[in-house]
Structures are given as structure tokens and as C-alpha cells.
Short mmCIF file of C-alpha atoms in Angstrom, two decimals:
data_model
loop_
_atom_site.label_atom_id
_atom_site.label_comp_id
_atom_site.label_asym_id
_atom_site.label_seq_id
_atom_site.Cartn_x
_atom_site.Cartn_y
_atom_site.Cartn_z
CA MET C 1 0.00 0.00 0.00
CA ASP C 2 1.54 3.28 -1.13
CA GLU C 3 -0.64 5.79 0.67
CA PRO C 4 -1.82 5.18 4.23
CA LEU C 5 -5.53 4.81 4.86
CA ARG C 6 -7.19 7.79 6.48
CA LEU C 7 -8.70 6.35 9.68
CA GLU C 8 -11.04 8.57 11.69
CA VAL C 9 -11.59 7.51 15.29
CA ILE C 10 -14.95 8.80 16.48
CA VAL C 11 -15.31 9.26 20.24
CA ALA C 12 -19.05 9.07 20.84
CA SER C 13 -19.84 9.93 24.45
CA THR C 14 -20.37 13.57 25.33
CA ARG C 15 -21.56 13.12 28.92
CA PRO C 16 -19.89 15.00 31.76
CA GLY C 17 -17.44 12.72 33.57
CA ARG C 18 -17.30 10.37 30.60
CA PHE C 19 -14.88 7.45 30.49
CA ALA C 20 -14.51 7.68 26.69
CA PRO C 21 -11.10 9.45 26.67
CA VAL C 22 -9.51 6.61 28.65
CA VAL C 23 -10.70 3.97 26.18
CA ALA C 24 -9.97 6.16 23.15
CA ASP C 25 -6.42 6.88 24.33
CA TRP C 26 -5.83 3.14 24.81
CA PHE C 27 -6.98 2.49 21.25
CA LEU C 28 -5.07 5.42 19.75
CA GLY C 29 -1.87 4.31 21.49
CA ALA C 30 -1.84 1.20 19.33
CA LEU C 31 -2.01 3.23 16.12
CA ALA C 32 1.30 5.02 16.57
CA ASP C 33 3.18 2.03 15.17
CA ARG C 34 0.75 1.30 12.31
CA PRO C 35 2.09 2.88 9.10
CA GLU C 36 -0.94 1.65 7.14
CA PHE C 37 -3.06 4.31 8.88
CA GLU C 38 -3.06 8.08 9.02
CA VAL C 39 -5.19 8.78 12.08
CA GLY C 40 -7.58 11.56 12.97
CA VAL C 41 -9.84 11.89 15.99
CA LEU C 42 -13.39 13.20 15.80
CA ASP C 43 -14.45 13.64 19.41
CA LEU C 44 -18.16 14.41 19.33
CA ILE C 45 -17.82 16.60 22.40
CA ASP C 46 -15.95 18.99 20.08
CA HIS C 47 -18.22 18.35 17.07
CA PRO C 48 -21.83 18.40 18.29
CA MET C 49 -24.26 17.67 15.49
CA PRO C 50 -27.80 18.98 15.19
CA THR C 51 -30.52 16.35 15.49
CA GLU C 52 -31.87 17.27 12.05
CA LEU C 53 -29.89 17.07 8.81
CA THR C 54 -28.98 20.70 8.25
CA ASP C 55 -26.37 22.42 6.15
CA THR C 56 -24.52 24.56 8.68
CA PRO C 57 -20.81 25.30 8.18
CA GLN C 58 -20.02 22.98 11.11
CA VAL C 59 -21.95 20.10 9.55
CA ALA C 60 -20.38 20.78 6.15
CA ALA C 61 -16.88 20.64 7.67
CA PHE C 62 -17.75 17.42 9.51
CA ARG C 63 -19.10 15.85 6.31
CA GLU C 64 -15.99 16.89 4.39
CA ARG C 65 -13.81 15.18 6.95
CA LEU C 66 -15.94 12.03 6.75
CA GLY C 67 -15.71 12.12 2.98
CA ALA C 68 -11.91 12.21 3.11
CA ALA C 69 -11.73 9.17 5.40
CA ASP C 70 -11.10 5.62 4.21
CA ALA C 71 -12.17 3.87 7.42
CA PHE C 72 -13.68 4.54 10.83
CA VAL C 73 -13.53 3.24 14.37
CA VAL C 74 -16.20 4.28 16.84
CA VAL C 75 -15.36 4.31 20.54
CA THR C 76 -18.75 4.10 22.21
CA SER C 77 -20.33 3.65 25.56
CA GLU C 78 -23.56 1.83 26.16
CA TYR C 79 -26.34 3.80 27.81
CA ASN C 80 -29.60 2.00 28.63
CA HIS C 81 -28.81 -0.86 26.23
CA GLY C 82 -28.08 1.54 23.37
CA TYR C 83 -25.52 3.90 21.94
CA PRO C 84 -25.32 7.65 22.69
CA ALA C 85 -27.66 10.12 20.99
CA SER C 86 -24.61 12.17 20.01
CA LEU C 87 -23.46 9.28 17.83
CA LYS C 88 -26.88 8.88 16.21
CA ALA C 89 -26.90 12.59 15.35
CA ALA C 90 -23.39 12.30 13.88
CA LEU C 91 -24.33 9.26 11.79
CA ASP C 92 -27.46 11.00 10.53
CA SER C 93 -25.62 14.23 9.68
CA ALA C 94 -24.15 12.66 6.53
CA LYS C 95 -25.14 10.10 3.96
CA HIS C 96 -22.89 9.57 0.96
CA GLU C 97 -19.73 10.34 2.94
CA TRP C 98 -20.11 7.07 4.89
CA ARG C 99 -20.71 4.81 1.90
CA ALA C 100 -18.41 1.96 0.92
CA LYS C 101 -16.16 2.43 3.94
CA PRO C 102 -15.34 0.00 6.74
CA ILE C 103 -16.09 0.66 10.37
CA GLY C 104 -14.96 -1.03 13.57
CA PHE C 105 -16.20 -0.66 17.14
CA VAL C 106 -14.56 -0.32 20.53
CA SER C 107 -17.20 -0.38 23.24
CA TYR C 108 -17.39 -0.17 26.98
CA GLY C 109 -20.10 -0.26 29.58
CA GLY C 110 -21.64 -2.38 32.27
CA LEU C 111 -21.92 -6.14 32.19
CA SER C 112 -22.31 -6.33 28.42
CA GLY C 113 -19.27 -4.16 27.74
CA GLY C 114 -21.24 -2.13 25.23
CA LEU C 115 -21.99 -5.08 22.96
CA ARG C 116 -25.72 -4.27 22.78
CA ALA C 117 -24.85 -0.78 21.51
CA VAL C 118 -22.53 -2.30 18.91
CA GLU C 119 -25.22 -4.68 17.66
CA GLN C 120 -27.57 -1.75 17.16
CA LEU C 121 -24.85 0.22 15.40
CA ARG C 122 -24.20 -2.65 12.98
CA GLN C 123 -27.80 -2.29 11.77
CA VAL C 124 -27.48 1.47 11.34
CA VAL C 125 -24.17 1.40 9.48
CA ALA C 126 -25.46 -1.32 7.15
CA GLU C 127 -28.21 1.09 6.11
CA LEU C 128 -25.51 3.70 5.44
CA HIS C 129 -23.85 1.21 3.04
CA MET C 130 -20.83 0.75 5.29
CA VAL C 131 -18.95 -2.47 5.98
CA SER C 132 -18.89 -3.37 9.64
CA VAL C 133 -15.78 -5.46 10.30
CA ARG C 134 -16.42 -8.64 12.22
CA GLU C 135 -14.00 -8.07 15.09
CA SER C 136 -14.82 -5.60 17.83
CA VAL C 137 -13.34 -4.75 21.22
CA SER C 138 -15.40 -4.48 24.39
CA PHE C 139 -14.69 -3.66 28.00
CA ALA C 140 -17.18 -4.83 30.61
CA GLN C 141 -17.37 -2.81 33.83
CA ALA C 142 -14.77 -0.49 32.31
CA LYS C 143 -14.87 2.22 34.96
CA ARG C 144 -14.10 -0.32 37.67
CA HIS C 145 -11.93 -2.87 35.87
CA PHE C 146 -10.30 -1.25 32.83
CA ASP C 147 -7.08 -3.10 32.06
CA PRO C 148 -5.11 -1.73 29.10
CA THR C 149 -2.98 -4.89 29.07
CA ASP C 150 -5.97 -7.27 28.83
CA GLY C 151 -4.75 -9.89 26.36
CA ALA C 152 -8.18 -10.58 24.86
CA ALA C 153 -8.79 -6.87 24.21
CA VAL C 154 -5.33 -6.37 22.73
CA ASP C 155 -5.77 -9.41 20.45
CA ALA C 156 -9.23 -8.25 19.36
CA ARG C 157 -7.89 -4.76 18.64
CA GLU C 158 -5.11 -6.16 16.46
CA ARG C 159 -7.51 -8.39 14.52
CA MET C 160 -9.89 -5.46 14.04
CA LEU C 161 -7.08 -3.25 12.73
CA ARG C 162 -6.02 -5.93 10.25
CA GLN C 163 -9.61 -6.25 9.04
CA LEU C 164 -9.95 -2.46 8.74
CA ALA C 165 -6.72 -2.24 6.75
CA TRP C 166 -7.83 -4.97 4.36
CA TRP C 167 -11.37 -3.66 3.86
CA GLY C 168 -10.15 -0.06 3.75
CA THR C 169 -7.71 -0.86 0.95
CA VAL C 170 -10.19 -2.92 -1.07
CA LEU C 171 -12.99 -0.37 -0.72
CA ARG C 172 -10.76 2.62 -1.46
CA GLU C 173 -9.81 0.98 -4.76
CA ALA C 174 -13.45 0.12 -5.54
CA ARG C 175 -15.12 3.39 -4.43
CA PRO C 176 -14.55 5.24 -7.72
CA THR C 177 -16.83 2.71 -9.41
CA TYR C 178 -19.34 2.48 -6.54
CA PRO C 179 -22.79 2.10 -8.07
CA GLY C 180 -24.63 3.72 -5.13
#
């Protein structure tokens, strides 16, 4: 691969006292030694989206950044068996910019580790014509038991990154002929 894939890491939670930066920093730390990716961070606390699809300068800039990306990873919490409203607003703020791009998930939460939120997100991103990679990372009881050296999480992260690199490369080559 000649040119690195543009990977945007979307940090979904915007709640006060959120745990998202801890999980996001853990994930981003693994990307420093990955030359196949050029990494950006879209923290939704810094990029609030309106709940309706509007054409404000902020939304236009957000959509432009999405359009330039080759792949995405969402770092999301699980609230009440679902994903944050801030993430839904961000997903709904664009349409074509998401298409034919892979997405991976890093989740955290209570007993389920955010997996219920991820399962809902897989349905939403399929409707956006994205490719959800099979591997995901989850942290159960993250606020109490977060372990950045957890072997299962590290292995899952590495498998997810390999899948994102493969899908990102294949889809970047195919996007110019996307029939959508």
C-alpha cells in the first residue's frame, strides 16, 4: 500500500465525567506504530451535530472530513442498552460520505461491555452502506476494571485493525466505481 488509509476515530460519548477518553487513548496508542493508517480523531464533544440534517458550516466541515476518510472506528459507551444520541446525530448528519467504507467498534459499559450498543450500530451502518468489520473490542465494567494490558482486548484490537486495513484498501480501490 503506497498511501496510508485515512482512519477517523470517532469518540461518541459527550456526557460529563465520561470514560470515553480513557478507552480512546488506549486504542489510539496502538495506532502510533501502524504505518498503514493516518489517524484523525473526531471527538463528538468537540463536534456536536444537530438532530436534524442541516447544512450549517459545522456540519459541512464534519461531512468533508468524513468524505476524506477511508475507514472509521467508533469508541462508544452503552447507555440503557443503546448507543449515545450524540453518535446517532453524527451518523445521521451525513449520507454519501459514509458509503463503501469499513467501520470497527470499541465499546465499553456495564456487564455487556457495550456489545448491545454495537449490535444496534451494525444495523445502522449497514443502512448507510458501510462495511462493519467482524472483530470488535469491548470492556465490561470499564470504569471499575479497565485493564489496558488485557490480552483478549489487545488481540481483538489487532484483529480489528487488520480487518480495517484490508477492507479499507479494497474499498478505497473500488469506491470510484461504486454504483450507489
